[in-house]
Short mmCIF file of C-alpha atoms and ligand atoms in Angstrom, two decimals:
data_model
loop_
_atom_site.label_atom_id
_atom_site.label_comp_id
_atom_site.label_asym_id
_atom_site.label_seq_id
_atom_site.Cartn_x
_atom_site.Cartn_y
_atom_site.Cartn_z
CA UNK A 13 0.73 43.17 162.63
CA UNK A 14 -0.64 43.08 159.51
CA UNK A 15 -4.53 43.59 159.05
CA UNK A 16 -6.67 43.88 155.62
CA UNK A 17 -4.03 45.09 153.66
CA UNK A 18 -1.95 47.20 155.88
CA UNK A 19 0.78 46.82 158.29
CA UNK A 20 0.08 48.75 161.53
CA UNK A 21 0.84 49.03 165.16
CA UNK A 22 -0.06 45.93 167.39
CA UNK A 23 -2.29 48.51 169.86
CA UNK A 24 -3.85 50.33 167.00
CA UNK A 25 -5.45 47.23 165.05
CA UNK A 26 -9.04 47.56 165.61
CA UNK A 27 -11.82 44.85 164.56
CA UNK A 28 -15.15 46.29 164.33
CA UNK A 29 -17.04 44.04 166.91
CA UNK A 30 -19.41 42.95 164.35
CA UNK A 31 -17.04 40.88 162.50
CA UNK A 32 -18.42 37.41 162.19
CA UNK A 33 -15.43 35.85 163.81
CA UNK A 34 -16.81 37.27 166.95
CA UNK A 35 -20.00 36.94 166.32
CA UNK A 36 -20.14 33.17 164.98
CA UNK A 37 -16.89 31.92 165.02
CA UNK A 38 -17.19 32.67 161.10
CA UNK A 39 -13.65 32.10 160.35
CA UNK A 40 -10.42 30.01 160.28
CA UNK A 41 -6.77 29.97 160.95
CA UNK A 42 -3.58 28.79 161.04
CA UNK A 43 -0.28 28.88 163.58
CA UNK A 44 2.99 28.63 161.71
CA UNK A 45 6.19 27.82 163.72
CA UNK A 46 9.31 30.19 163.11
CA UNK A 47 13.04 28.60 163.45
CA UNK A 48 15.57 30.99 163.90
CA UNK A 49 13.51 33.57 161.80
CA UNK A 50 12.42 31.01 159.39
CA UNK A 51 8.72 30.02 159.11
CA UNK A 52 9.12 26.01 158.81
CA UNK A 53 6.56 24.40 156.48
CA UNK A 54 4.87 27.43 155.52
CA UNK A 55 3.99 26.27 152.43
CA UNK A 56 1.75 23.41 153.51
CA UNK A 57 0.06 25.36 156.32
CA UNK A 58 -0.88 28.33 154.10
CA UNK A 59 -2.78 25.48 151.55
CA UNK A 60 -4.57 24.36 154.53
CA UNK A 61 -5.40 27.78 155.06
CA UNK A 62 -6.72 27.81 151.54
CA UNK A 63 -8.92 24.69 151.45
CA UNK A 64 -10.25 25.71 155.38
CA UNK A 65 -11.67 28.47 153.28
CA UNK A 66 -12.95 26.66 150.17
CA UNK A 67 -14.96 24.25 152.51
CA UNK A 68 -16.52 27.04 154.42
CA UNK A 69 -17.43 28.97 151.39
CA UNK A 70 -14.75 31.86 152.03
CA UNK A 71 -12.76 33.86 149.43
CA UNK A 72 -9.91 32.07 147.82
CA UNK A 73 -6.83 33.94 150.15
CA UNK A 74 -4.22 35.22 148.41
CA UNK A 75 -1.54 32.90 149.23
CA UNK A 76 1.50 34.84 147.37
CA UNK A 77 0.51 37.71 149.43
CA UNK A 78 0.37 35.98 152.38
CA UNK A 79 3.75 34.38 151.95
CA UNK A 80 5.06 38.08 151.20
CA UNK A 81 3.17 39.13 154.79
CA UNK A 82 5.02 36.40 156.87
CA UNK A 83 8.61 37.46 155.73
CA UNK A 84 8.21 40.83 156.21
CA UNK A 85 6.07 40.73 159.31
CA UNK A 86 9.21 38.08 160.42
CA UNK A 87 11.85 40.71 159.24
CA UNK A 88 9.85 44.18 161.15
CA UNK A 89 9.65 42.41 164.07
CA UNK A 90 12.70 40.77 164.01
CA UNK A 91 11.31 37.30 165.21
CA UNK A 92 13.89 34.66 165.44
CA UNK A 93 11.88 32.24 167.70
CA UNK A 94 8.00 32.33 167.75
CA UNK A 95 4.84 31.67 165.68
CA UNK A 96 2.95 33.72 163.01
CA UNK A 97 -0.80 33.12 163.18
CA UNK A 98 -3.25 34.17 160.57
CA UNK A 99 -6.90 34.74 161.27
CA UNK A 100 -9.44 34.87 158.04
CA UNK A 101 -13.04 35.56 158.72
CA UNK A 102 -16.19 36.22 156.68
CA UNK A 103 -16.19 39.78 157.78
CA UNK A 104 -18.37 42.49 158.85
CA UNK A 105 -21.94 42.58 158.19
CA UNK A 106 -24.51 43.98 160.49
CA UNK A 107 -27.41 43.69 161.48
CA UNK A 108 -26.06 40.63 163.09
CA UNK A 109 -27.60 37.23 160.62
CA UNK A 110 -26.75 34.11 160.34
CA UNK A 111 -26.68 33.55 156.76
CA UNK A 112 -23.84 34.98 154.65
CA UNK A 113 -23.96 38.61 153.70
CA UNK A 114 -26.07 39.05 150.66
CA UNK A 115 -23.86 41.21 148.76
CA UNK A 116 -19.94 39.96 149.10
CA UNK A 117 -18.14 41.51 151.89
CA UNK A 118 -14.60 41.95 152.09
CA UNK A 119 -12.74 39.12 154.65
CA UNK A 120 -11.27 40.28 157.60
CA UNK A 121 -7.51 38.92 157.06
CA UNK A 122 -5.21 39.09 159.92
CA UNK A 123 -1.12 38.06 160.84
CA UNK A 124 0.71 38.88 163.45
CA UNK A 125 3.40 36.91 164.90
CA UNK A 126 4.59 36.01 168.80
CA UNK A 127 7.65 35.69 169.81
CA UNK A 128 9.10 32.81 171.95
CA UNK A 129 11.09 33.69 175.11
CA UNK A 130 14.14 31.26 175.92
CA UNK A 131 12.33 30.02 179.18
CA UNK A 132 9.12 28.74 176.41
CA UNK A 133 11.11 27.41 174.04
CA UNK A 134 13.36 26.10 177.29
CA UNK A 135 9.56 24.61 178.82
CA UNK A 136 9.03 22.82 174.92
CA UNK A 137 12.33 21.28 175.24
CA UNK A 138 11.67 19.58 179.02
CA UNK A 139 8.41 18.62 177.52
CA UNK A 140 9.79 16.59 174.68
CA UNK A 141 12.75 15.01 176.82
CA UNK A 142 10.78 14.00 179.72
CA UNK A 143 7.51 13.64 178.40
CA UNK A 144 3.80 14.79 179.35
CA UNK A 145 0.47 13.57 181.00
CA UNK A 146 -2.77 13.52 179.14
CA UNK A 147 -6.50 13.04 180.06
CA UNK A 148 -9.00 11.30 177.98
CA UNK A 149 -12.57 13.14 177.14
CA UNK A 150 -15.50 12.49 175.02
CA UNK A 151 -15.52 13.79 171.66
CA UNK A 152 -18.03 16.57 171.53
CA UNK A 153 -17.10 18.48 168.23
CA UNK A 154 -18.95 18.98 165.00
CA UNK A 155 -17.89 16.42 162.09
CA UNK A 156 -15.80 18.63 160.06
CA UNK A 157 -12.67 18.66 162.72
CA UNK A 158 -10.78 18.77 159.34
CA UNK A 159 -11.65 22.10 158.54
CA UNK A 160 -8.76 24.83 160.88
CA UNK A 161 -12.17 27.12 161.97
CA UNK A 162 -11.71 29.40 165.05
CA UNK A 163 -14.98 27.75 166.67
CA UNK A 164 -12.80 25.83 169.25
CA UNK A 165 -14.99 25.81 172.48
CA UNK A 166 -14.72 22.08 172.74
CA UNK A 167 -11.20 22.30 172.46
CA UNK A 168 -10.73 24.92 174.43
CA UNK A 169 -12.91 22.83 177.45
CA UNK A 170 -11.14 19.74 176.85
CA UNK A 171 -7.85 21.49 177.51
CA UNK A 172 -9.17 23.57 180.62
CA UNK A 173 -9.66 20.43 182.25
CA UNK A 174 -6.25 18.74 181.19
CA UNK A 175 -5.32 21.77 182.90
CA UNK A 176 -7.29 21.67 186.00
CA UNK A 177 -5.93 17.69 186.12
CA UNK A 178 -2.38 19.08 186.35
CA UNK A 179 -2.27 17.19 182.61
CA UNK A 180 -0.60 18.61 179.50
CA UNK A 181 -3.39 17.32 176.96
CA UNK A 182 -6.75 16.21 176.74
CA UNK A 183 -7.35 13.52 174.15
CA UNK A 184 -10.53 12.97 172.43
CA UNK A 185 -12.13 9.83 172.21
CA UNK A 186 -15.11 9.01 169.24
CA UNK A 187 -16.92 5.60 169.65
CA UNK A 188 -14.23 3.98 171.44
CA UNK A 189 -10.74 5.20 169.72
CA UNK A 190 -8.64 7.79 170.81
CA UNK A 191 -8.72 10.22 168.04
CA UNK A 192 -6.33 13.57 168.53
CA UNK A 193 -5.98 15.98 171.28
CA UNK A 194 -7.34 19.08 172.07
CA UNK A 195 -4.71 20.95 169.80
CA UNK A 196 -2.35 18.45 168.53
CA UNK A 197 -2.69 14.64 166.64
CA UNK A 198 -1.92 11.62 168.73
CA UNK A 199 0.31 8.41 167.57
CA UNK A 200 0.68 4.93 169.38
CA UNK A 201 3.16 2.36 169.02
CA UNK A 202 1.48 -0.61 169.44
CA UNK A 203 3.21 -4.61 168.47
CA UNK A 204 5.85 -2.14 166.72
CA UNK A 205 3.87 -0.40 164.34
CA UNK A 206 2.80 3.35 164.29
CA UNK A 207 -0.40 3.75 164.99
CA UNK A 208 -2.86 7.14 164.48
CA UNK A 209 -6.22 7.62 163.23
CA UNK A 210 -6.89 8.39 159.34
CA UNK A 211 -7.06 11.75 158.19
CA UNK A 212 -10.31 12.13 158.05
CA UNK A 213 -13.69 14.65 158.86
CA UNK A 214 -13.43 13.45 162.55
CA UNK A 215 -9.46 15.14 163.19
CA UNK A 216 -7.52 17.94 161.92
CA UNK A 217 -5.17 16.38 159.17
CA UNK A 218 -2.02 18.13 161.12
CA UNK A 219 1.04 19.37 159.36
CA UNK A 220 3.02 18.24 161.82
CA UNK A 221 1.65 14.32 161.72
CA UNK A 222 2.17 14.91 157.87
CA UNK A 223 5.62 15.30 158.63
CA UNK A 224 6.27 12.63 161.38
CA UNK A 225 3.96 9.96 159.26
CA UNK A 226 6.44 10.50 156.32
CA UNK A 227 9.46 10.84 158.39
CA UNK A 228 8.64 7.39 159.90
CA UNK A 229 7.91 5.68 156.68
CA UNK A 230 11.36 7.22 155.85
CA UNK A 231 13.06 5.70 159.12
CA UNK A 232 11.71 1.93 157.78
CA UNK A 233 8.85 1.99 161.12
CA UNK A 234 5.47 0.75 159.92
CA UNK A 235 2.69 3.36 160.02
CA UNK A 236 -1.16 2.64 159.40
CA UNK A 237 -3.62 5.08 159.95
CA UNK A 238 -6.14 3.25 162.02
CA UNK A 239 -8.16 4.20 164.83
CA UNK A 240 -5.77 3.56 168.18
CA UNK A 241 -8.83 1.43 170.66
CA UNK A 242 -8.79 3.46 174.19
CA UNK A 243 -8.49 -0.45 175.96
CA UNK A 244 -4.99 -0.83 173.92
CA UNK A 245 -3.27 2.27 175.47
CA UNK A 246 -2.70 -0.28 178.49
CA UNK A 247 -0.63 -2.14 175.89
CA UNK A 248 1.29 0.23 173.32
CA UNK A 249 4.79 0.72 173.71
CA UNK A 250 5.15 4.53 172.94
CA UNK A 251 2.60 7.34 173.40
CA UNK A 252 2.75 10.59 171.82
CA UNK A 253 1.66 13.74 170.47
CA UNK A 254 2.27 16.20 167.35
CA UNK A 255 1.86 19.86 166.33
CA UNK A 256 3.77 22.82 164.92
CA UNK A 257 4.09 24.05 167.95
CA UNK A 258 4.95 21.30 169.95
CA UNK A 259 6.68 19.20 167.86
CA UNK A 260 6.88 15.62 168.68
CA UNK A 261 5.83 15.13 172.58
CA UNK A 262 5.98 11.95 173.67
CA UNK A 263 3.14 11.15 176.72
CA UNK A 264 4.45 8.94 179.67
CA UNK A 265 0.74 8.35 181.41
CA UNK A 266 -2.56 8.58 180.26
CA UNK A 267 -5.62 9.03 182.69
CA UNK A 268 -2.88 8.45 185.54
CA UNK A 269 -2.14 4.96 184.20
CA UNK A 270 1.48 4.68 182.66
CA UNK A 271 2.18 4.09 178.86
CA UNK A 272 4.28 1.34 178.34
CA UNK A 273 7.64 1.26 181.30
CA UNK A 274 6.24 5.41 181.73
CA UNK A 275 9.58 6.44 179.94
CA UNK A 276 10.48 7.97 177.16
CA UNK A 277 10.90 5.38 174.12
CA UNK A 278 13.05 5.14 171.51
CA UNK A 279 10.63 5.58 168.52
CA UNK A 280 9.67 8.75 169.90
CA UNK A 281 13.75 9.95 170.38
CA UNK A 282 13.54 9.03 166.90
CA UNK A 283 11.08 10.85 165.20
CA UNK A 284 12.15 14.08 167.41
CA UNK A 285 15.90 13.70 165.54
CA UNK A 286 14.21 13.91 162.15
CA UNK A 287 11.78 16.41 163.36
CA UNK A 288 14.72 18.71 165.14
CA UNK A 289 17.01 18.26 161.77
CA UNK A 290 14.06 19.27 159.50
CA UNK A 291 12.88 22.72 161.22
CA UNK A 292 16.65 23.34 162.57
CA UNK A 293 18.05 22.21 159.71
C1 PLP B 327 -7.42 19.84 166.95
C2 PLP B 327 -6.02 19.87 166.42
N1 PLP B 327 -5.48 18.75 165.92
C3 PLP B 327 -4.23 18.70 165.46
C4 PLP B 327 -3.42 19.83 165.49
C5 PLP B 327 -2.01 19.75 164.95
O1 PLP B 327 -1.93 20.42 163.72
P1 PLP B 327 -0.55 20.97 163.15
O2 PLP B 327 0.41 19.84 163.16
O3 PLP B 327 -0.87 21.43 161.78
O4 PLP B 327 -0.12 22.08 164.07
C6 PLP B 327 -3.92 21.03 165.99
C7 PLP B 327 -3.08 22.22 166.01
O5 PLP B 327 -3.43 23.25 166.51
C8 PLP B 327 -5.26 21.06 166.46
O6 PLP B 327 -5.79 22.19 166.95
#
């Protein structure tokens, strides 16, 4: 992996433990998907990466460097399927205080990358033909969802109990609309159009729903970025669910109540094709 400068061994990278990602959450991220040793959309994740740290006050990263990092990190470990995540946080600084560091301290600027084994990339695939179940939860986050921060205990609940529900994704609802999942952004086709909330403070403006909003516009589908009301999910046609590293998923039942016939619809086949042709290319 590559950490502050240096590539070394996985099982040698230490972080001392009063780096103020453990301490506070101080820091942000970002997951980048790799097609057949090819990070897809790097570009766009790695200026989210940048403004995440302009809005929390961190160092500008060094986003040539950081494109360097992912090749080679790609090319040592010879990663044909997988991610590459990258971790930035304010750094050390002890004794433990909330405020930043009065004199600058260097960031503490991680990569590494996972791979994907056949049988996960074969578990994304059965996802995204047969679809998933979701849960709805009350939002409970900050308001700055936008920023990518590594303070993700809320998510991190909502998706526990997804799990516990036997459910793929918990979705969050904010004074009545359902607003994005616990790690992905969440579209409804409702009369015909595509529906998903605005990118906003209250949701994470995904790279992914970048994509798929621009792709549909492309296709000739409607899409308005409105709030989707939790009483019309018993009405939309379609259901689904986007992120780098789950693509397009569409959701067949929501809260044990079926979207739509409970199959998988065509807008949804759809927007995988363009998705599919775009990272596979
Ligand atoms: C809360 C949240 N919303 C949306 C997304 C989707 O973002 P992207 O498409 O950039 O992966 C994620 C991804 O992790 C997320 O954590």
């Amino acid at each position: 992996m590559y950490l502050n400068g240096q590539y070394v061994p996985y099982e040698e990278a230490k972080i001392p433990v009063e780096d103020r990602a453990f301490l506070f959450a101080d820091g942000i991220y970002e997951v980048v998907r790799v097609y057949g040793g090819r990070p897809f959309d790097l570009e766009p994740h790695l200026r989210r990466l940048a403004r995440s740290a302009r809005e929390l006050r961190l160092p500008e990263p060094d986003l040539e460097g950081l494109t360097r990092v992912t090749h080679e990190l790609i090319r040592r470990n010879g990663v044909d399927e997988g991610t590459v995540y990258y971790q930035i946080s304010r750094g050390v600084h002890a004794p433990r205080a909330h405020a930043f560091p009065g004199q600058p301290v260097e960031p503490t600027v991680l990569v590494l990358t996972h791979p994907l084994t056949p049988e996960a990339v074969a578990a994304g695939e059965r996802r995204r033909q047969e679809g998933v179940t979701a849960i709805t939860v009350p939002e409970q986050r900050w308001a700055r969802c936008d920023i990518k921060s590594v303070s993700l205990l809320p998510n991190v609940l909502a998706k526990q109990q997804a799990a516990e529900q036997g459910a793929y994704e918990a979705l969050f609802v904010r004074d009545g609309f359902v607003i994005e999942g616990s790690s992905s952004n969440v579209f409804a086709v409702i009369d015909g159009a595509i529906v998903t909330y605005p990118a906003c403070n209250y949701i994470l403006n995904g790279i992914a729903r970048q994509r798929v909003i621009r792709d549909a516009r492309s296709l000739g589908y409607t899409v308005l970025e409105q709030g989707i009301p939790l009483a019309a999910l018993d009405r939309c046609q379609e259901l689904f669910v986007t992120s780098t590293t789950s693509e397009v998923t569409p959701v067949v039942a929501v809260d044990g109540r079926p979207i739509g016939d409970g199959k998988v619809g065509p807008v949804v086949r759809a927007l995988q094709q363009a998705y599919r042709a775009a990272a596979r290319g």
